[in-house]
Amino acid sequence: MIMSGSSFRIRSEGKLIKLLGGLSVATILVLSGVKEANALCAAPKVPYNFAALWENGSHANYVDVGISDENLGTLREMRHNQNLVIDDIEYTWDAEDARMEWALSWVRGPGFGSIRSSENISEFLSINKTFENGGYRLIDIEYSFSRSGNKWIGLWRKGGSHSVDIKTDLSTRELVRYGNRRHREGWRLFDIERTSSGSVDIWAAVWRNDDNRANYFNVNMTGDEITELTAQRIEDGRYLVDIEAYRGEYGERRYAGIWTTGESSAQSIAGIEEGRLSHLLDQHHRSGLRLIDIEAYEPDADGEIGDVTCNDVILNPVE
């Protein structure tokens, strides 16, 4: 669906899209969770929900969804000719066409973005080294629980002289310890990704050494909790710059986020449902905001449409 007369375009490939729809550098917010379910009830899958984050800035954004692997390169070339560069990526499953598809955010400006995927982290790190030698820097890392096999996916952009440090297989405690160490050494956390599908949180994270602004990250938050914490931190001059949505230990929706001093993020919204994304993009653009992060996820938690927790089986967590 291409929306004419709008600052934003949302494109679907081959069919109309339904938008599927304290002072510690590293602080953990461990909050009470749903502890009544021991299983998931199967329910019909629905289109993807989105969480999105905007900051002050009026230059145009564009979003494409439903893009197949084979057409990704063609779209990238077309957008590049329009002076647009990839700013964020998501890899989603289209049940209707039984294939993995891309959701991509673009921003106007110079540069060229390249996407690569690999089946193991060793190969991914090798790809990153090759890109760095060619003058590219990693700006987004994704871990996809794909139907065709799990994948590491990266987005690199031309330009920058900084280095990045990629760490994987981190427990939450290890993430905190390493994050504090890196901050003391002058590195800033800018991307976080949950890479486990089970009840134990395992993380991948990326740091860069071009500035030493304070970082604060929190995990295991409900939608209300991340909204409340974001409002509190704005008062202290700390702004949300990265958001991660995932399924918690008992199937409930959880969020992780990174806050950084000196940024100007203005608004974050989770649970964006079918048909709302294009409206919000256009509305926020007219208000002088630009999209900086978009997160796609299958609605699968209590209170969402999709797979929901079975509270009528045993009202105790699995031991």
XYZ file of C-alpha atoms in Angstrom:
319
model
C 0.000 0.000 0.000
C 1.548 3.282 -1.043
C 0.107 6.314 0.652
C 0.313 9.257 -1.732
C 0.552 12.787 -0.390
C 2.247 11.620 2.801
C 5.734 12.141 4.185
C 5.850 8.399 4.721
C 5.434 5.460 2.418
C 4.474 2.006 3.570
C 4.943 -0.513 0.839
C 3.822 -4.124 0.690
C 5.158 -6.505 -1.876
C 2.598 -8.380 -3.952
C -0.453 -7.640 -1.832
C -2.080 -4.911 0.209
C -0.397 -4.740 3.562
C -2.513 -4.931 6.654
C 0.433 -3.846 8.734
C 0.350 -7.133 10.026
C 0.326 -4.612 11.812
C 20.412 4.676 40.109
C 23.541 5.962 38.820
C 25.043 2.708 37.722
C 25.838 2.755 34.047
C 24.098 -0.576 33.655
C 21.003 -0.924 35.807
C 18.598 -3.835 35.790
C 14.916 -3.498 36.443
C 13.688 -6.900 37.584
C 9.956 -6.720 37.924
C 7.226 -9.061 38.973
C 5.969 -11.260 36.173
C 3.115 -13.580 35.415
C 3.762 -16.742 37.406
C 0.538 -18.628 36.886
C 0.955 -20.257 33.519
C 2.820 -23.384 32.618
C 1.862 -23.633 28.961
C 0.743 -21.683 25.923
C -2.714 -22.063 24.438
C -2.665 -22.173 20.663
C -4.691 -19.401 19.083
C -4.821 -18.149 15.503
C -1.847 -16.012 14.581
C -2.543 -12.422 13.640
C -0.439 -9.830 11.821
C 2.613 -8.409 13.537
C 2.430 -5.727 16.175
C 5.020 -2.966 16.270
C 6.811 -0.984 18.947
C 8.286 2.270 17.666
C 10.446 5.098 18.924
C 10.659 8.672 17.633
C 13.036 11.568 18.296
C 12.981 15.262 17.477
C 13.813 15.740 13.806
C 11.754 16.569 10.761
C 13.620 14.895 7.909
C 11.441 12.326 6.205
C 11.220 8.662 7.074
C 9.979 5.844 4.917
C 8.948 2.356 5.973
C 8.690 -0.708 3.746
C 7.130 -3.960 4.963
C 6.556 -7.344 3.380
C 9.764 -7.307 1.310
C 11.108 -10.694 0.212
C 14.783 -11.628 0.240
C 14.972 -11.706 -3.547
C 13.626 -8.168 -3.908
C 15.576 -6.580 -1.081
C 18.538 -5.622 -3.272
C 16.352 -3.987 -5.923
C 14.510 -1.952 -3.297
C 17.752 -0.838 -1.686
C 19.087 0.426 -5.020
C 15.848 2.278 -5.729
C 15.836 3.915 -2.303
C 19.516 4.822 -2.663
C 18.711 6.629 -5.914
C 16.088 8.565 -3.948
C 18.802 9.640 -1.473
C 17.476 7.283 1.210
C 19.581 4.978 3.364
C 18.455 2.022 5.521
C 18.170 3.040 9.174
C 16.638 -0.018 10.872
C 15.731 -3.612 9.965
C 13.336 -6.300 11.158
C 12.963 -9.868 9.839
C 9.442 -11.281 10.137
C 7.469 -14.380 9.193
C 4.579 -14.076 6.751
C 2.221 -16.976 7.463
C 0.092 -16.238 4.396
C 2.988 -16.584 1.943
C 4.974 -18.972 4.181
C 8.196 -16.994 3.922
C 10.447 -14.666 5.856
C 10.097 -11.001 4.944
C 11.761 -7.689 5.710
C 10.440 -4.593 7.413
C 12.790 -1.656 6.797
C 13.026 1.936 7.965
C 14.793 4.520 5.789
C 16.008 8.040 6.434
C 16.865 10.748 3.927
C 20.556 11.453 3.613
C 23.807 10.258 2.063
C 25.404 6.887 2.571
C 24.824 3.297 1.627
C 23.507 0.498 3.829
C 24.271 -3.186 3.444
C 22.506 -6.150 5.064
C 24.074 -9.550 5.586
C 22.911 -12.668 7.424
C 24.714 -15.704 8.745
C 23.805 -18.895 10.558
C 26.463 -18.617 13.273
C 28.153 -15.861 15.199
C 31.671 -16.716 13.999
C 30.644 -16.055 10.420
C 28.844 -12.878 11.476
C 31.933 -11.524 13.228
C 34.006 -12.304 10.133
C 31.517 -10.383 7.978
C 31.697 -7.455 10.382
C 35.507 -7.395 10.139
C 35.333 -7.325 6.340
C 32.853 -4.466 6.403
C 34.954 -2.474 8.886
C 37.996 -2.857 6.641
C 35.855 -1.462 3.819
C 34.801 1.612 5.791
C 31.390 0.376 7.002
C 30.178 0.307 10.581
C 27.514 -1.897 12.184
C 24.413 0.095 13.180
C 21.884 -2.676 13.902
C 22.107 -6.331 14.930
C 19.178 -8.754 14.842
C 18.745 -12.372 15.883
C 15.909 -14.059 14.044
C 14.141 -17.201 15.230
C 13.452 -18.129 11.632
C 11.312 -21.022 10.372
C 14.214 -21.886 8.110
C 16.771 -21.748 10.920
C 17.953 -19.093 13.337
C 19.998 -16.285 11.814
C 22.286 -13.450 12.810
C 21.479 -10.375 10.733
C 23.405 -7.108 10.579
C 22.955 -3.691 9.025
C 26.122 -1.794 8.149
C 26.422 1.789 6.904
C 29.280 3.441 5.058
C 31.220 5.973 7.126
C 32.629 6.448 10.600
C 36.046 5.800 12.082
C 34.906 4.301 15.382
C 35.135 0.648 16.341
C 32.311 -1.593 17.503
C 32.448 -4.361 20.078
C 29.970 -7.217 19.634
C 29.342 -9.568 22.528
C 26.963 -12.544 22.499
C 25.775 -15.292 24.852
C 25.617 -12.891 27.798
C 23.453 -13.602 30.812
C 21.761 -10.548 32.307
C 24.402 -10.347 35.038
C 27.215 -10.682 32.503
C 25.623 -7.951 30.404
C 25.613 -5.617 33.408
C 29.211 -6.365 34.375
C 30.516 -6.012 30.834
C 28.448 -2.863 30.227
C 29.919 -1.166 33.284
C 33.420 -2.168 32.280
C 32.999 -0.887 28.743
C 31.606 2.422 30.013
C 34.666 2.939 32.206
C 36.811 2.250 29.138
C 34.994 4.873 27.059
C 32.497 2.738 25.121
C 28.766 3.340 24.747
C 26.094 0.643 24.452
C 23.793 1.345 21.507
C 22.082 -1.937 20.565
C 20.730 -4.858 22.565
C 19.103 -8.064 21.346
C 17.561 -10.972 23.253
C 18.754 -14.180 21.580
C 17.004 -16.872 23.643
C 13.536 -18.235 22.977
C 13.220 -20.044 26.312
C 12.811 -18.891 29.903
C 16.446 -17.780 30.395
C 17.462 -14.359 29.126
C 20.519 -14.500 26.868
C 21.680 -11.287 25.216
C 23.739 -9.935 22.360
C 24.898 -6.322 22.623
C 26.972 -3.840 20.634
C 29.160 -1.003 21.937
C 30.923 1.832 20.085
C 33.916 3.901 21.224
C 33.187 7.287 19.648
C 31.771 8.834 22.822
C 31.380 8.054 26.503
C 27.879 9.265 27.270
C 26.249 7.480 30.185
C 24.114 4.476 29.356
C 21.283 2.966 31.307
C 19.565 -0.217 30.240
C 16.706 -2.140 31.764
C 15.172 -5.478 30.934
C 12.110 -7.551 31.818
C 9.649 -4.641 31.740
C 5.951 -4.631 30.958
C 4.578 -2.023 28.580
C 3.364 0.133 31.485
C 6.708 -0.140 33.243
C 8.830 0.928 30.268
C 6.443 3.837 29.648
C 6.694 4.978 33.262
C 10.475 4.592 33.395
C 10.899 6.479 30.118
C 8.923 9.422 31.506
C 11.014 9.438 34.684
C 14.292 9.409 32.803
C 13.296 12.189 30.422
C 13.119 14.448 33.490
C 16.765 13.521 34.194
C 17.886 14.164 30.609
C 18.127 10.486 29.634
C 16.349 9.380 26.514
C 15.259 6.009 25.164
C 17.275 5.158 22.049
C 16.662 1.424 21.592
C 13.690 -0.805 22.379
C 13.456 -4.608 22.308
C 10.193 -6.585 22.542
C 10.198 -10.266 23.421
C 8.267 -13.070 25.094
C 9.003 -13.489 28.790
C 9.444 -16.592 30.877
C 5.735 -17.417 31.000
C 4.718 -16.123 27.578
C 4.015 -12.580 28.747
C 5.110 -9.519 26.776
C 8.360 -8.011 27.995
C 10.536 -5.086 26.876
C 14.172 -4.072 27.196
C 15.478 -0.581 26.517
C 18.624 1.559 26.365
C 18.622 5.160 27.601
C 21.407 7.631 26.757
C 22.192 11.146 27.915
C 22.287 13.885 25.328
C 19.779 12.399 22.939
C 16.328 13.797 22.207
C 13.931 10.907 21.837
C 10.431 12.193 22.255
C 7.924 9.389 22.177
C 7.692 5.612 22.221
C 4.637 3.506 21.532
C 4.209 -0.239 21.884
C 1.407 -2.473 20.673
C 0.829 -0.648 17.391
C -1.805 -2.751 15.709
C -3.050 -3.300 12.198
C -3.576 -0.109 10.219
C -2.145 2.305 12.799
C 1.520 2.463 11.797
C 1.115 4.593 8.681
C -1.145 7.018 10.540
C 1.320 7.382 13.410
C 4.285 7.862 11.089
C 2.574 10.677 9.242
C 1.170 12.227 12.417
C 4.535 12.302 14.191
C 6.316 13.629 11.109
C 3.938 16.584 11.017
C 4.745 17.132 14.705
C 8.470 17.378 13.978
C 9.465 13.835 14.971
C 11.332 11.146 13.081
C 11.363 7.382 13.560
C 14.625 6.029 15.004
C 13.695 2.481 15.999
C 11.001 0.018 15.016
C 10.433 -3.401 16.559
C 8.151 -6.043 15.026
C 6.794 -8.942 17.051
C 4.085 -11.553 16.844
C 1.340 -10.859 19.400
C 1.823 -13.775 21.726
C 1.450 -12.574 25.296
C -1.334 -12.372 27.824
C -3.588 -9.512 26.831
C -2.561 -9.643 23.168
C -4.221 -11.485 20.324
C -2.322 -14.624 19.404
C -0.827 -17.368 21.573
C -1.940 -16.627 25.129
C -0.999 -18.185 28.419
C -3.125 -21.102 29.647
C -4.185 -20.170 33.149
C -6.712 -23.014 33.348
C -4.187 -25.858 33.431
C -2.013 -25.576 36.539
C -1.788 -22.333 38.451
C 1.901 -22.816 39.203
C 5.014 -22.215 37.117
C 6.893 -25.141 35.698
C 9.622 -26.261 38.068
